[in-house]
Short mmCIF file of C-alpha atoms and ligand atoms in Angstrom, two decimals:
data_model
loop_
_atom_site.label_atom_id
_atom_site.label_comp_id
_atom_site.label_asym_id
_atom_site.label_seq_id
_atom_site.Cartn_x
_atom_site.Cartn_y
_atom_site.Cartn_z
CA MET A 1223 -19.34 -33.94 -13.63
CA HIS A 1224 -16.01 -34.88 -15.19
CA ASN A 1225 -14.12 -37.93 -14.05
CA LEU A 1226 -11.08 -36.47 -12.30
CA GLU A 1227 -8.18 -38.75 -11.43
CA VAL A 1228 -5.32 -37.62 -9.21
CA TYR A 1229 -2.06 -39.25 -8.23
CA ASN A 1230 -2.18 -39.80 -4.49
CA SER A 1231 1.34 -39.92 -3.06
CA LEU A 1232 0.04 -41.72 0.00
CA LYS A 1233 -1.15 -44.66 -2.13
CA ARG A 1234 1.49 -44.28 -4.84
CA SER A 1235 -1.20 -44.57 -7.48
CA LYS A 1236 -3.73 -42.65 -9.46
CA GLU A 1237 -7.19 -42.65 -7.94
CA GLN A 1238 -10.57 -41.37 -8.86
CA PHE A 1239 -11.09 -38.11 -7.03
CA LYS A 1240 -14.14 -37.96 -4.78
CA PRO A 1241 -14.52 -35.04 -2.40
CA ILE A 1242 -15.72 -35.62 1.16
CA ALA A 1243 -18.67 -33.24 0.71
CA GLU A 1244 -20.22 -33.24 -2.73
CA GLY A 1245 -19.25 -30.25 -4.81
CA LYS A 1246 -16.85 -28.86 -2.22
CA ILE A 1247 -13.09 -29.23 -1.82
CA GLY A 1248 -10.76 -28.31 1.02
CA MET A 1249 -7.16 -27.91 -0.15
CA TYR A 1250 -4.13 -27.12 2.01
CA VAL A 1251 -0.74 -26.30 0.48
CA CYS A 1252 2.43 -25.71 2.50
CA GLY A 1253 3.45 -22.12 1.91
CA PRO A 1254 6.86 -20.45 1.97
CA THR A 1255 9.19 -19.83 4.88
CA VAL A 1256 9.55 -16.08 4.61
CA TYR A 1257 13.16 -15.42 5.59
CA SER A 1258 14.64 -14.65 2.16
CA ASP A 1259 13.54 -13.79 -1.37
CA VAL A 1260 11.29 -16.38 -2.97
CA HIS A 1261 13.21 -18.48 -5.49
CA ILE A 1262 12.09 -19.74 -8.85
CA GLY A 1263 11.78 -23.32 -7.51
CA ASN A 1264 9.20 -22.14 -4.97
CA CYS A 1265 7.42 -20.31 -7.80
CA ARG A 1266 7.18 -23.53 -9.79
CA THR A 1267 5.48 -25.32 -6.91
CA PHE A 1268 3.01 -22.51 -6.25
CA VAL A 1269 2.22 -22.07 -9.96
CA SER A 1270 1.54 -25.83 -10.15
CA PHE A 1271 -0.93 -25.65 -7.28
CA ASP A 1272 -2.43 -22.50 -8.77
CA VAL A 1273 -3.27 -24.45 -11.94
CA ILE A 1274 -4.71 -27.28 -9.84
CA TYR A 1275 -6.83 -24.78 -7.87
CA ARG A 1276 -7.96 -23.08 -11.09
CA PHE A 1277 -8.90 -26.38 -12.72
CA LEU A 1278 -10.95 -27.50 -9.69
CA LEU A 1279 -12.82 -24.18 -9.89
CA TYR A 1280 -13.26 -24.69 -13.64
CA LEU A 1281 -14.84 -28.08 -12.92
CA GLY A 1282 -17.40 -26.26 -10.80
CA TYR A 1283 -16.18 -27.16 -7.32
CA LYS A 1284 -16.45 -24.72 -4.46
CA VAL A 1285 -12.86 -24.76 -3.23
CA ARG A 1286 -11.44 -23.49 0.03
CA TYR A 1287 -7.73 -23.07 -0.68
CA VAL A 1288 -5.55 -22.59 2.40
CA ARG A 1289 -1.85 -21.80 1.97
CA ASN A 1290 0.12 -20.91 5.06
CA ILE A 1291 3.02 -18.61 5.74
CA THR A 1292 5.76 -20.19 7.87
CA ASP A 1293 7.05 -17.49 10.16
CA VAL A 1294 8.45 -19.51 13.05
CA GLY A 1295 9.90 -22.91 13.86
CA HIS A 1296 11.52 -23.87 10.53
CA LEU A 1297 15.06 -24.39 11.78
CA LEU A 1298 18.35 -24.50 9.93
CA ASP A 1299 20.69 -27.45 10.29
CA ASP A 1300 22.55 -25.63 13.04
CA GLY A 1301 19.30 -25.34 15.04
CA GLU A 1302 18.78 -21.62 14.45
CA ASP A 1303 15.34 -20.45 13.40
CA ARG A 1304 15.41 -19.21 9.77
CA ILE A 1305 13.47 -16.05 10.67
CA SER A 1306 15.73 -15.24 13.65
CA LYS A 1307 18.76 -15.67 11.45
CA GLY A 1308 17.31 -13.21 8.93
CA ALA A 1309 16.57 -10.77 11.75
CA ARG A 1310 20.11 -11.01 13.11
CA LYS A 1311 21.64 -10.63 9.65
CA HIS A 1312 19.67 -7.51 8.70
CA ASN A 1313 19.37 -6.10 12.22
CA LEU A 1314 15.59 -6.24 12.08
CA GLU A 1315 12.74 -7.44 14.26
CA PRO A 1316 11.79 -11.01 13.29
CA MET A 1317 8.35 -9.75 12.23
CA GLU A 1318 10.00 -7.13 10.00
CA VAL A 1319 11.83 -9.94 8.25
CA VAL A 1320 8.57 -11.85 7.88
CA GLN A 1321 6.71 -8.81 6.54
CA ARG A 1322 9.45 -7.89 4.07
CA TYR A 1323 9.73 -11.32 2.48
CA MET A 1324 6.01 -12.02 2.68
CA ASN A 1325 5.36 -8.81 0.72
CA GLY A 1326 7.98 -9.89 -1.80
CA PHE A 1327 6.41 -13.33 -2.07
CA HIS A 1328 2.95 -11.84 -2.70
CA LYS A 1329 4.31 -9.54 -5.38
CA MET A 1330 5.98 -12.46 -7.10
CA MET A 1331 2.79 -14.52 -6.95
CA ASP A 1332 0.95 -11.59 -8.60
CA ILE A 1333 3.62 -11.32 -11.29
CA PHE A 1334 3.09 -15.01 -12.09
CA ASN A 1335 -0.67 -14.33 -12.18
CA THR A 1336 -1.54 -16.82 -9.44
CA LYS A 1337 -4.85 -16.59 -7.63
CA LYS A 1338 -4.72 -15.70 -3.98
CA PRO A 1339 -5.58 -18.47 -1.53
CA ASP A 1340 -8.87 -18.13 0.35
CA ILE A 1341 -7.09 -18.21 3.70
CA GLU A 1342 -3.40 -17.52 4.29
CA PRO A 1343 -2.80 -18.29 7.98
CA ARG A 1344 0.49 -17.61 9.73
CA ALA A 1345 2.14 -19.95 12.21
CA THR A 1346 2.76 -17.22 14.80
CA GLY A 1347 -0.95 -16.40 14.75
CA HIS A 1348 -1.77 -19.94 15.87
CA ILE A 1349 0.54 -20.59 18.83
CA LEU A 1350 -2.37 -21.23 21.24
CA GLU A 1351 -3.85 -23.85 18.94
CA GLN A 1352 -0.43 -25.44 18.57
CA ILE A 1353 -0.02 -25.66 22.35
CA GLU A 1354 -3.46 -27.29 22.51
CA MET A 1355 -2.47 -29.88 19.93
CA VAL A 1356 0.75 -30.72 21.81
CA GLN A 1357 -1.37 -31.23 24.92
CA ALA A 1358 -3.83 -33.45 23.03
CA ILE A 1359 -0.98 -35.63 21.77
CA ILE A 1360 0.46 -35.89 25.30
CA ASP A 1361 -3.02 -36.76 26.67
CA ASN A 1362 -3.25 -39.54 24.09
CA GLY A 1363 0.03 -40.94 25.40
CA LEU A 1364 1.93 -40.27 22.17
CA ALA A 1365 4.31 -37.53 23.33
CA TYR A 1366 6.57 -36.97 26.32
CA GLU A 1367 8.29 -34.01 27.91
CA LYS A 1368 12.06 -33.83 28.51
CA ASN A 1369 13.69 -30.73 30.01
CA GLY A 1370 10.93 -28.43 28.78
CA SER A 1371 10.80 -29.79 25.23
CA VAL A 1372 8.10 -32.19 24.04
CA TYR A 1373 8.80 -35.09 21.66
CA PHE A 1374 6.49 -37.18 19.57
CA ASN A 1375 6.83 -40.84 20.50
CA THR A 1376 7.20 -42.61 17.14
CA LYS A 1377 7.89 -45.98 18.72
CA LYS A 1378 4.68 -45.98 20.76
CA TYR A 1379 2.80 -44.77 17.69
CA LEU A 1380 4.02 -47.80 15.77
CA GLU A 1381 3.28 -50.14 18.65
CA GLU A 1382 -0.31 -48.92 18.50
CA GLY A 1383 -0.41 -50.19 14.91
CA LYS A 1384 -0.26 -46.75 13.30
CA ALA A 1385 1.82 -46.31 10.18
CA TYR A 1386 4.80 -44.01 10.52
CA GLY A 1387 6.78 -43.77 7.29
CA GLU A 1388 3.83 -44.66 5.03
CA LEU A 1389 3.93 -41.46 2.98
CA SER A 1390 7.68 -41.28 2.49
CA GLY A 1391 8.13 -45.04 2.28
CA ARG A 1392 10.81 -44.98 4.96
CA LYS A 1393 11.31 -47.83 7.34
CA ILE A 1394 11.47 -46.76 10.94
CA ASP A 1395 14.78 -48.51 11.52
CA ASP A 1396 16.29 -46.76 8.54
CA LEU A 1397 15.07 -43.35 9.56
CA LEU A 1398 17.81 -40.91 10.08
CA SER A 1399 17.97 -39.82 13.66
CA MET A 1400 18.97 -36.30 12.80
CA THR A 1401 16.02 -34.40 11.43
CA ARG A 1402 16.52 -30.71 10.92
CA ASP A 1403 14.15 -29.44 13.59
CA ASP A 1404 15.71 -30.97 16.65
CA LEU A 1405 19.29 -31.69 15.83
CA LYS A 1406 20.50 -30.07 19.02
CA ASN A 1407 18.70 -32.31 21.44
CA GLN A 1408 19.30 -35.83 20.17
CA ASP A 1409 20.13 -37.07 23.65
CA GLU A 1410 16.73 -36.04 25.02
CA LYS A 1411 14.83 -38.36 22.71
CA ASP A 1412 13.74 -41.84 23.75
CA HIS A 1413 14.11 -43.09 20.18
CA PRO A 1414 16.13 -41.53 17.35
CA SER A 1415 13.14 -41.11 15.03
CA ASP A 1416 11.12 -39.18 17.65
CA PHE A 1417 10.72 -35.53 16.72
CA ALA A 1418 10.17 -32.30 18.63
CA ILE A 1419 6.71 -30.78 18.73
CA TRP A 1420 7.56 -28.13 21.34
CA ILE A 1421 11.10 -26.85 21.78
CA LYS A 1422 12.43 -25.10 24.88
CA ALA A 1423 14.05 -21.81 23.83
CA SER A 1424 17.69 -21.27 24.67
CA PRO A 1425 18.39 -17.88 26.30
CA ASP A 1426 19.48 -16.32 22.99
CA HIS A 1427 16.46 -17.59 21.04
CA ILE A 1428 14.35 -14.50 20.34
CA MET A 1429 11.08 -16.06 19.13
CA ARG A 1430 9.50 -17.54 22.28
CA TRP A 1431 6.11 -18.10 23.88
CA ASN A 1432 4.84 -19.31 27.26
CA ALA A 1433 3.63 -22.88 27.32
CA PRO A 1434 2.96 -25.40 30.10
CA TRP A 1435 6.30 -27.12 29.42
CA SER A 1436 8.65 -24.17 28.94
CA VAL A 1437 9.09 -20.80 27.33
CA GLY A 1438 9.73 -22.02 23.84
CA PHE A 1439 8.41 -22.39 20.32
CA PRO A 1440 6.53 -25.00 18.27
CA GLY A 1441 8.20 -27.61 16.08
CA TRP A 1442 7.97 -26.72 12.39
CA HIS A 1443 5.58 -29.53 11.39
CA LEU A 1444 2.97 -28.62 13.99
CA GLU A 1445 1.72 -25.43 12.34
CA CYS A 1446 0.41 -27.23 9.26
CA SER A 1447 -1.35 -29.93 11.33
CA VAL A 1448 -3.03 -27.20 13.37
CA MET A 1449 -3.95 -24.72 10.65
CA SER A 1450 -5.27 -27.32 8.21
CA THR A 1451 -7.48 -28.77 10.96
CA LYS A 1452 -8.67 -25.33 12.07
CA TYR A 1453 -9.72 -24.15 8.62
CA LEU A 1454 -10.57 -27.37 6.77
CA GLY A 1455 -11.57 -29.83 9.47
CA GLU A 1456 -9.89 -32.92 10.93
CA THR A 1457 -10.00 -34.70 7.57
CA PHE A 1458 -10.05 -32.71 4.36
CA ASP A 1459 -9.59 -33.45 0.65
CA ILE A 1460 -6.20 -32.37 -0.71
CA HIS A 1461 -2.84 -31.66 0.90
CA GLY A 1462 -0.04 -30.38 -1.29
CA GLY A 1463 3.58 -29.31 -1.24
CA GLY A 1464 6.92 -29.90 -2.92
CA ASN A 1465 8.15 -33.50 -2.79
CA ASP A 1466 11.10 -32.45 -0.64
CA LEU A 1467 8.54 -31.93 2.12
CA LYS A 1468 7.36 -35.57 2.16
CA PHE A 1469 9.88 -36.34 4.84
CA PRO A 1470 10.05 -35.29 7.58
CA HIS A 1471 7.48 -32.48 7.25
CA HIS A 1472 4.44 -34.29 5.86
CA GLU A 1473 5.20 -37.61 7.50
CA ASN A 1474 5.29 -35.87 10.86
CA GLU A 1475 2.20 -33.83 10.09
CA ILE A 1476 0.25 -37.04 9.54
CA ALA A 1477 1.59 -38.54 12.78
CA GLN A 1478 0.60 -35.41 14.73
CA ASN A 1479 -2.93 -35.36 13.33
CA VAL A 1480 -3.42 -39.06 13.94
CA GLY A 1481 -1.82 -38.63 17.37
CA ALA A 1482 -4.17 -35.79 18.30
CA CYS A 1483 -7.50 -36.91 16.83
CA ASN A 1484 -6.94 -40.44 15.56
CA CYS A 1485 -7.76 -39.53 11.99
CA GLN A 1486 -5.80 -38.98 8.78
CA PRO A 1487 -5.62 -35.28 7.89
CA ALA A 1488 -5.94 -35.52 4.11
CA ARG A 1489 -7.47 -37.99 1.66
CA TYR A 1490 -5.20 -37.11 -1.27
CA TRP A 1491 -1.55 -36.02 -0.96
CA LEU A 1492 -0.20 -34.20 -4.04
CA HIS A 1493 3.51 -33.51 -4.44
CA THR A 1494 5.22 -31.36 -7.03
CA ASN A 1495 8.64 -32.22 -8.35
CA MET A 1496 11.70 -30.02 -8.20
CA LEU A 1497 12.90 -27.35 -10.56
CA LEU A 1498 16.42 -27.99 -11.84
CA MET A 1499 18.78 -25.79 -13.77
CA ASN A 1500 20.96 -27.21 -16.54
CA GLY A 1501 20.10 -30.70 -15.25
CA ARG A 1502 21.33 -30.06 -11.74
CA LYS A 1503 19.86 -28.87 -8.46
CA MET A 1504 19.72 -25.12 -8.33
CA SER A 1505 22.36 -24.01 -5.90
CA LYS A 1506 23.93 -20.66 -5.17
CA SER A 1507 27.09 -22.19 -3.75
CA GLU A 1508 27.66 -24.15 -6.98
CA ASP A 1509 27.05 -21.05 -9.10
CA ASN A 1510 24.04 -22.76 -10.65
CA SER A 1511 21.14 -20.50 -9.75
CA ILE A 1512 19.05 -17.68 -11.12
CA THR A 1513 16.51 -15.39 -9.49
CA PRO A 1514 13.06 -14.62 -10.92
CA GLN A 1515 14.15 -10.99 -11.40
CA GLU A 1516 17.18 -12.10 -13.44
CA LEU A 1517 14.91 -14.29 -15.55
CA PHE A 1518 12.68 -11.29 -16.30
CA SER A 1519 15.53 -8.90 -17.04
CA GLY A 1520 17.92 -11.33 -18.75
CA ASP A 1521 20.67 -10.04 -16.47
CA SER A 1522 22.40 -13.38 -15.88
CA LYS A 1523 25.18 -15.30 -17.56
CA HIS A 1524 22.92 -18.36 -17.64
CA ILE A 1525 20.43 -16.88 -20.12
CA SER A 1526 20.69 -14.99 -23.41
CA GLN A 1527 17.61 -12.78 -22.98
CA GLY A 1528 14.89 -11.76 -20.53
CA TYR A 1529 11.60 -13.65 -20.42
CA HIS A 1530 8.14 -12.33 -19.69
CA PRO A 1531 6.55 -13.89 -16.56
CA MET A 1532 3.81 -15.35 -18.79
CA ALA A 1533 6.41 -17.04 -21.02
CA LEU A 1534 7.88 -18.52 -17.83
CA ARG A 1535 4.46 -19.62 -16.66
CA PHE A 1536 3.91 -21.26 -20.06
CA PHE A 1537 7.32 -22.93 -19.69
CA MET A 1538 6.23 -24.37 -16.32
CA LEU A 1539 2.96 -25.66 -17.83
CA GLN A 1540 4.95 -27.55 -20.45
CA SER A 1541 5.98 -30.12 -17.90
CA HIS A 1542 3.81 -32.20 -15.61
CA TYR A 1543 3.84 -31.14 -11.97
CA ARG A 1544 5.17 -34.58 -10.92
CA SER A 1545 8.13 -34.39 -13.33
CA THR A 1546 11.26 -32.41 -12.71
CA LEU A 1547 11.47 -29.24 -14.77
CA ASP A 1548 14.88 -28.44 -16.18
CA LEU A 1549 15.46 -24.75 -16.72
CA THR A 1550 17.88 -24.11 -19.60
CA ASP A 1551 18.23 -21.16 -21.93
CA ASP A 1552 17.32 -23.32 -24.95
CA ALA A 1553 14.18 -24.63 -23.28
CA LEU A 1554 13.17 -21.12 -22.26
CA LYS A 1555 13.70 -19.81 -25.77
CA ALA A 1556 11.57 -22.61 -27.21
CA ALA A 1557 8.86 -21.92 -24.61
CA ASP A 1558 8.95 -18.21 -25.43
CA LYS A 1559 8.39 -19.01 -29.11
CA GLY A 1560 5.63 -21.50 -28.37
CA PHE A 1561 3.87 -19.06 -26.08
CA LYS A 1562 3.92 -16.33 -28.75
CA ARG A 1563 2.47 -18.81 -31.26
CA LEU A 1564 -0.32 -19.65 -28.86
CA CYS A 1565 -1.07 -15.97 -28.19
CA ASP A 1566 -1.15 -15.23 -31.92
CA ALA A 1567 -3.46 -18.16 -32.59
CA ARG A 1568 -5.77 -16.94 -29.83
CA LYS A 1569 -5.94 -13.50 -31.37
CA THR A 1570 -6.66 -14.99 -34.79
CA LEU A 1571 -9.32 -17.31 -33.39
CA MET A 1572 -11.14 -14.40 -31.76
CA SER A 1573 -11.24 -12.58 -35.11
CA LEU A 1574 -12.67 -15.52 -37.08
CA GLU A 1575 -16.24 -15.47 -38.34
CA SER A 1576 -18.61 -18.01 -39.79
CA SER A 1577 -22.16 -17.94 -41.07
CA SER A 1578 -22.34 -21.61 -41.84
CA ALA A 1579 -24.87 -23.92 -40.17
CA ASN A 1580 -22.66 -27.00 -40.54
CA GLY A 1581 -18.93 -27.53 -40.57
CA SER A 1582 -16.80 -30.43 -41.76
CA LYS A 1583 -14.13 -29.55 -39.17
CA ASP A 1584 -16.56 -29.20 -36.27
CA GLN A 1585 -16.13 -32.70 -34.94
CA GLU A 1586 -12.33 -32.48 -35.01
CA ILE A 1587 -12.32 -29.16 -33.16
CA ARG A 1588 -14.80 -30.41 -30.57
CA GLY A 1589 -12.60 -33.48 -30.04
CA ILE A 1590 -9.53 -31.31 -29.46
CA LEU A 1591 -11.24 -29.03 -26.92
CA ASP A 1592 -12.77 -31.96 -25.04
CA GLY A 1593 -9.43 -33.74 -25.27
CA ALA A 1594 -7.64 -30.86 -23.53
CA ILE A 1595 -10.07 -31.02 -20.61
CA ALA A 1596 -9.77 -34.82 -20.50
CA GLU A 1597 -5.97 -34.44 -20.19
CA MET A 1598 -6.42 -32.01 -17.31
CA CYS A 1599 -8.76 -34.55 -15.69
CA ASP A 1600 -5.90 -37.06 -15.89
CA ASP A 1601 -3.95 -35.79 -12.88
CA PHE A 1602 -3.76 -32.22 -14.17
CA ASN A 1603 -1.67 -33.11 -17.19
CA THR A 1604 -0.84 -29.61 -18.42
CA PRO A 1605 1.77 -30.62 -21.06
CA LYS A 1606 -0.69 -32.95 -22.78
CA ALA A 1607 -3.54 -30.43 -22.47
CA LEU A 1608 -1.28 -27.78 -24.03
CA ALA A 1609 -0.33 -30.19 -26.82
CA LYS A 1610 -4.03 -30.72 -27.52
CA ILE A 1611 -4.67 -26.99 -27.69
CA PHE A 1612 -1.73 -26.65 -30.08
CA GLU A 1613 -3.52 -29.04 -32.46
CA LEU A 1614 -5.96 -26.19 -32.98
CA VAL A 1615 -3.28 -23.75 -34.12
CA PRO A 1616 -2.87 -25.00 -37.74
CA ILE A 1617 -6.64 -25.28 -38.12
CA ILE A 1618 -7.15 -21.70 -36.89
CA ASN A 1619 -4.40 -20.38 -39.15
CA SER A 1620 -5.59 -22.30 -42.22
CA TYR A 1621 -9.13 -21.08 -41.70
CA ALA A 1622 -7.92 -17.50 -41.35
CA ASP A 1623 -5.78 -17.81 -44.50
CA GLY A 1624 -8.61 -19.31 -46.51
CA LYS A 1625 -6.69 -22.56 -46.96
CA ILE A 1626 -9.67 -24.41 -45.62
CA ALA A 1627 -13.17 -23.52 -46.78
CA ALA A 1628 -15.14 -20.80 -45.01
CA ASP A 1629 -18.01 -23.23 -44.40
CA SER A 1630 -15.80 -25.89 -42.76
CA ILE A 1631 -16.50 -24.50 -39.27
CA SER A 1632 -20.05 -23.79 -38.21
CA GLN A 1633 -21.10 -20.56 -36.58
CA GLU A 1634 -22.24 -22.39 -33.46
CA LEU A 1635 -19.03 -24.38 -33.07
CA LEU A 1636 -16.87 -21.31 -33.65
CA ALA A 1637 -18.70 -19.42 -30.91
CA SER A 1638 -18.23 -22.21 -28.38
CA ALA A 1639 -14.62 -22.79 -29.47
CA LYS A 1640 -13.84 -19.14 -28.74
CA LYS A 1641 -15.46 -19.39 -25.32
CA GLU A 1642 -13.81 -22.68 -24.40
CA PHE A 1643 -10.37 -21.71 -25.69
CA GLU A 1644 -10.56 -18.54 -23.62
CA ALA A 1645 -11.62 -20.47 -20.51
CA ILE A 1646 -8.70 -22.89 -20.85
CA TYR A 1647 -6.13 -20.20 -21.69
CA THR A 1648 -7.21 -17.62 -19.11
CA ASP A 1649 -9.08 -19.42 -16.32
CA VAL A 1650 -7.27 -22.77 -16.23
CA PHE A 1651 -3.75 -22.05 -17.47
CA GLY A 1652 -3.83 -18.56 -15.91
CA LEU A 1653 -2.18 -16.94 -18.93
CA TYR A 1654 -2.62 -13.51 -20.45
CA ASP A 1655 -1.16 -12.04 -23.60
CA PRO A 1656 1.57 -9.51 -22.69
CA GLN A 1657 0.95 -7.77 -26.01
CA GLU A 1658 -2.64 -7.16 -25.10
CA GLU A 1659 -2.27 -6.04 -21.55
CA GLY A 1660 -1.17 -2.52 -22.37
CA GLY A 1661 -2.73 -2.42 -25.81
CA GLY A 1662 0.65 -2.68 -27.53
CA SER A 1663 3.92 -4.53 -27.40
CA HIS A 1664 5.38 -2.41 -24.62
CA ASP A 1665 7.36 -4.76 -22.46
CA ALA A 1666 9.19 -1.90 -20.78
CA LEU A 1667 5.93 -0.03 -20.21
CA ASP A 1668 4.50 -3.17 -18.71
CA LYS A 1669 7.34 -3.30 -16.20
CA VAL A 1670 7.03 0.39 -15.40
CA MET A 1671 3.29 0.02 -14.90
CA ARG A 1672 3.80 -2.87 -12.49
CA LEU A 1673 6.17 -0.68 -10.52
CA VAL A 1674 3.77 2.30 -10.53
CA LEU A 1675 0.86 0.12 -9.45
CA ASP A 1676 3.01 -1.41 -6.69
CA ILE A 1677 3.85 2.07 -5.39
CA ARG A 1678 0.18 3.01 -5.55
CA GLN A 1679 -0.77 -0.19 -3.72
CA ASP A 1680 1.75 0.62 -0.98
CA ALA A 1681 0.25 4.11 -0.69
CA ARG A 1682 -3.25 2.63 -0.38
CA THR A 1683 -2.07 0.16 2.25
CA ASN A 1684 -0.67 3.12 4.21
CA LYS A 1685 -3.95 5.02 3.68
CA ASP A 1686 -1.98 7.65 1.79
CA TRP A 1687 -4.94 8.56 -0.42
CA ASP A 1688 -3.30 11.73 -1.75
CA THR A 1689 -0.47 9.79 -3.36
CA SER A 1690 -2.71 7.03 -4.60
CA ASP A 1691 -5.16 9.53 -6.20
CA LYS A 1692 -2.31 11.54 -7.66
CA ILE A 1693 -0.98 8.41 -9.39
CA ARG A 1694 -4.42 7.45 -10.69
CA ASP A 1695 -5.16 10.99 -11.98
CA GLY A 1696 -1.71 11.32 -13.53
CA LEU A 1697 -2.16 8.01 -15.33
CA ALA A 1698 -5.66 9.03 -16.49
CA ALA A 1699 -4.18 12.21 -17.97
CA ALA A 1700 -1.72 9.95 -19.86
CA GLY A 1701 -4.64 7.93 -21.18
CA ILE A 1702 -4.15 4.95 -18.86
CA THR A 1703 -7.11 3.66 -16.86
CA VAL A 1704 -6.53 1.86 -13.58
CA LYS A 1705 -9.14 -0.59 -12.36
CA ASP A 1706 -9.12 -1.79 -8.75
CA GLY A 1707 -10.44 -5.30 -8.36
CA LYS A 1708 -10.55 -7.97 -5.69
CA ASP A 1709 -7.32 -9.45 -7.01
CA GLY A 1710 -5.40 -6.17 -7.19
CA SER A 1711 -5.22 -3.38 -9.74
CA SER A 1712 -5.05 -3.74 -13.49
CA TRP A 1713 -4.51 -1.17 -16.22
CA SER A 1714 -5.42 -0.51 -19.82
CA VAL A 1715 -4.88 2.22 -22.41
P1 LIG B 1910 10.16 -23.34 1.69
O1 LIG B 1910 10.02 -21.85 1.57
O2 LIG B 1910 11.57 -23.81 1.62
O3 LIG B 1910 9.44 -23.85 2.92
O4 LIG B 1910 9.47 -23.97 0.40
C1 LIG B 1910 8.22 -23.56 -0.11
C2 LIG B 1910 7.73 -24.57 -1.14
O5 LIG B 1910 8.59 -24.59 -2.31
C3 LIG B 1910 7.71 -26.01 -0.64
O6 LIG B 1910 6.52 -26.66 -1.08
C4 LIG B 1910 8.93 -26.64 -1.26
O7 LIG B 1910 8.79 -28.02 -1.43
C5 LIG B 1910 8.97 -25.93 -2.61
N1 LIG B 1910 10.31 -25.95 -3.23
C6 LIG B 1910 11.51 -25.67 -2.66
N2 LIG B 1910 12.53 -25.82 -3.54
C7 LIG B 1910 11.98 -26.16 -4.72
C8 LIG B 1910 12.48 -26.45 -6.05
N3 LIG B 1910 13.77 -26.38 -6.35
N4 LIG B 1910 11.58 -26.79 -7.00
C9 LIG B 1910 10.26 -26.85 -6.73
N5 LIG B 1910 9.72 -26.59 -5.53
C10 LIG B 1910 10.55 -26.25 -4.52
ZN1 LIG B 1911 3.55 -27.53 5.88
#
């Protein structure tokens, strides 16, 4: 087994990774709140965890990857539930809002070629379990009820010698009293840093459930404590999310789990850094934002051309997940060029042949391939792993051009280099060559095909077999074959 090291936010240091059960990993990542279109910052975080998931699989682990959908309880600063607000705005049922944006999120994850999680639980599907956890925390003396709402008692938690603020590094006295989930009811709390785990619904609050304390809804942080425990056990291996979730979300998650079962939920906490644009936080109100669709089409004043989702994925891989990633047109253009170079080198490599038993370049090539994996083992360092792989490019090109001798790479090494390059490019980095996908350089056709396959998928979901067969037969007549796999449909000419 490789020696994997990961940066554990809880310890603020890199540690050797050792799973609880040998060969198996439980990983929980906080998913999106589905009340609006997914933004490119969210995509960066989920692509980062996709690469982490892929690399753990590459190393041979059996991974159970759980990523939730937040469909209740994540409140806005004014105390309104994000989903309810979406429902009010579009005159829809809250669950219609959830479905619409969840579908959009899934499509975007497919476009970025991310693997689906093994379980994708939704908060509203786990209200009973959340009520049970609130009760467990009350029974352990670490929560109290006030006017139908239930608050976590941070002061008592600290008095019992438990560490609140450990993950985020905040001191309890410095903690802001106004966290976003319970802004409305500051006066009900015994201590300003206490937080709501069950919230009594006001008469106009549409998402509400019966509980022993009131008709209400769970606090936002509770869902992740409950769903990670349910599917991965009381203590599991990896918990991930964007670093903006460290406080209060993850800090409170830890307190809830410790409060309910007296054990830490996760051994390793991994946090991704934020996506910036032109060096600043992406923000619609400051006219400094771009949607994924605009990035694909180029229809934005911030960029000079459209970029293929794989060029964007490559761009994301060029920075480490713990560093900020600054999206600028120049950086995107450079990434686009680099990605094409990599795709070309891959094509060339696959066409190379050797009949030599020994090769003077063998050792160097082996060192580069092993080096790329070693970089990934160093806290999933994708930029350094990519840089290693790029060391192969001049060797591949020189060999193809005859600038280095035909017997400088052995047959055996060339065969394993092809296999290993492919595994890193496809399985670990999750890339594919847009030129290859449709058998030609048809970017527009690629987009049309995605649309057609989406429509066909919708038809299949609605059991509209006539439409779905009509599309498949029509495409077959045009010489396009559609293959339905576990991870969706793909096409080829
Ligand atoms: P949300 O839908 O707001 O609950 O966020 C979903 C995930 O995206 C969380 O893990 C966030 O930390 C992450 N996220 C939000 N904004 C950004 C950003 N600008 N860059 C990277 N990740 C982000
Ligand atoms: Zn969460």
